[in-house]
Amino acid sequence: MTSVFAGVPQAPPDAILGISVAYRNDKDPRALNLGVGAYRTEEGKPLVLSCVREAERRLLEDPSLNKEYLTQSGVPALCQGSARLAFGEGSAALREGRNATVQALSGTGALRVGAEFLAKFYPGPKTVLIPTPSWANHKAIFETAGLETVAYRYYLPATRGLDIDGLLQDLEAAPEGAVLLLHACAHNPTGVDPSREQWEAILEVATRRRLLPFFDSAYQGFASGDLDRDAASIRLFAGAGLELLLAQSYAKNMGLYGERVGALTVISRDAEASRRVESQLQKVIRGMYSNPPRHGAEIVAAILGDAELAAGWKRELKGMADRIMAMRERLFAELAALGTPGNWDHLRNQIGMFSYTGLSRRQVADCLTAKHHIYMTLDGRISMAGLSAESCKYLAQAMDDAVRNYGDE
Ligand code: LMR
């Protein structure tokens, strides 16, 4: 008898996570995974931060903690701490109780719950404006919730910079009141962020056309090494009094990838609306996974709530950001030493854990991956956080080979 599932088609491998699978199957000693955005030490090993180890030790010894269910909103100290981290101590929205903040399964979960909430309750157009390019999962997350996605221009390959004119034109032309997805900092995959003046221009259009900003903040503190600086865009929009959504992740900045810790905040115009919003977020969560897991959230709450642990975290965060910036300089220097054709300034100018190299699909697939065992996404994105001084040299040689001997189509 044939299976009732016989007609299920094979799904394609995930554009990012599928690359880690291919890497694990490659037994060549030179194999290098620059696909997924995950921090590695100079020795190429995953890093558990000391503040996380210490927080876990304290949690283990705390007799008051148990394994009871959380509410749908999660650990209260995680929610309050996350909102303060993003919006700042002086935030009027927080002071006035205009935020509904719930724990989420990292940034993806926050986006997903936010998307579900918007699909049910947002009275404006069910259209989400997404930059081109964007993180490969954004479109899927919003469309799974039944929202339509529409692209807006973001990156200009010719300048390897922001297409601010195209971006503003597309926001002008979008349906009034559409949801506007913005990367808070360290745009993934391009590493190209708007300047302060450009953020102000985006804010002006968003305000005038009543767009609803949905910030994805996956790299606070990890981009520049400074938590406040990386939250500047969020604070600019919240400070201007806009209603907005914010997805936060602790995957990168606390190295809690697999613990799946994050938060979703909805800022409303009045505190009373916020309480009703939170009740509906809870309802969405109850229907999806009932309530979130405790362990990772308690780690984050312990770090955010303790001056000594928080100070240690900031030091380690700065250390990770600095190492990534050093890798940018290093890769640039290795390419310069090889005299690799082309301009590679963008490697130094882009921000965050990724570099958008400008390598073509063919150069990536046929040269870097097939020939040199270097795994990266086909759009030419590399995780700078996966490099070491040693592997920078190997990568530069492979890139040199690709540029000289493989087409750039
Ligand atoms: C990435 O872009 O590599 C990360 O955000 C990991 C992921 O889930 O895709």
PDB file of N, CA and C and ligand atoms in Angstrom, residues 16-17 35-37 135 188 219 252 354 381, ligand 1:
ATOM      1  N   ILE A  16      20.363  28.913   3.723  1.00  0.00           N
ATOM      2  CA  ILE A  16      21.464  29.168   4.679  1.00  0.00           C
ATOM      3  C   ILE A  16      21.793  27.908   5.473  1.00  0.00           C
ATOM      4  N   LEU A  17      20.781  27.321   6.128  1.00  0.00           N
ATOM      5  CA  LEU A  17      21.052  26.155   6.978  1.00  0.00           C
ATOM      6  C   LEU A  17      21.494  24.948   6.153  1.00  0.00           C
ATOM      7  N   GLY A  35      28.971  30.028   5.736  1.00  0.00           N
ATOM      8  CA  GLY A  35      27.568  30.161   5.351  1.00  0.00           C
ATOM      9  C   GLY A  35      26.743  30.781   6.469  1.00  0.00           C
ATOM     10  N   VAL A  36      26.505  30.011   7.506  1.00  0.00           N
ATOM     11  CA  VAL A  36      25.621  30.484   8.572  1.00  0.00           C
ATOM     12  C   VAL A  36      26.325  31.548   9.410  1.00  0.00           C
ATOM     13  N   GLY A  37      25.550  32.507   9.906  1.00  0.00           N
ATOM     14  CA  GLY A  37      26.114  33.560  10.741  1.00  0.00           C
ATOM     15  C   GLY A  37      26.273  33.071  12.159  1.00  0.00           C
ATOM     16  N   TRP A 135      17.458  39.048   4.583  1.00  0.00           N
ATOM     17  CA  TRP A 135      17.698  37.722   5.149  1.00  0.00           C
ATOM     18  C   TRP A 135      16.741  36.747   4.460  1.00  0.00           C
ATOM     19  N   ASN A 188      21.530  42.346   7.008  1.00  0.00           N
ATOM     20  CA  ASN A 188      21.873  40.980   6.572  1.00  0.00           C
ATOM     21  C   ASN A 188      21.167  40.719   5.247  1.00  0.00           C
ATOM     22  N   TYR A 219      21.459  41.999  15.908  1.00  0.00           N
ATOM     23  CA  TYR A 219      22.903  42.218  16.123  1.00  0.00           C
ATOM     24  C   TYR A 219      23.217  43.352  17.071  1.00  0.00           C
ATOM     25  N   LYS A 252      23.258  36.029  18.468  1.00  0.00           N
ATOM     26  CA  LYS A 252      24.624  36.475  18.162  1.00  0.00           C
ATOM     27  C   LYS A 252      25.238  37.220  19.336  1.00  0.00           C
ATOM     28  N   PHE A 354      28.494  39.922   8.533  1.00  0.00           N
ATOM     29  CA  PHE A 354      28.568  39.452   7.145  1.00  0.00           C
ATOM     30  C   PHE A 354      29.272  40.437   6.238  1.00  0.00           C
ATOM     31  N   ARG A 381      27.537  36.119   0.050  1.00  0.00           N
ATOM     32  CA  ARG A 381      27.682  36.550   1.443  1.00  0.00           C
ATOM     33  C   ARG A 381      28.631  35.621   2.191  1.00  0.00           C
TER      34      ARG A 381
HETATM   35  C1  LMR B   1      22.117  33.791   9.142  1.00  0.00           C
HETATM   36  O1  LMR B   1      21.625  34.676   8.426  1.00  0.00           O
HETATM   37  O2  LMR B   1      23.055  33.057   8.763  1.00  0.00           O
HETATM   38  C2  LMR B   1      21.606  33.597  10.538  1.00  0.00           C
HETATM   39  O3  LMR B   1      20.656  34.554  10.859  1.00  0.00           O
HETATM   40  C3  LMR B   1      21.181  32.217  10.812  1.00  0.00           C
HETATM   41  C4  LMR B   1      19.865  31.830  10.201  1.00  0.00           C
HETATM   42  O4  LMR B   1      18.994  31.368  10.943  1.00  0.00           O
HETATM   43  O5  LMR B   1      19.694  31.962   8.991  1.00  0.00           O
END
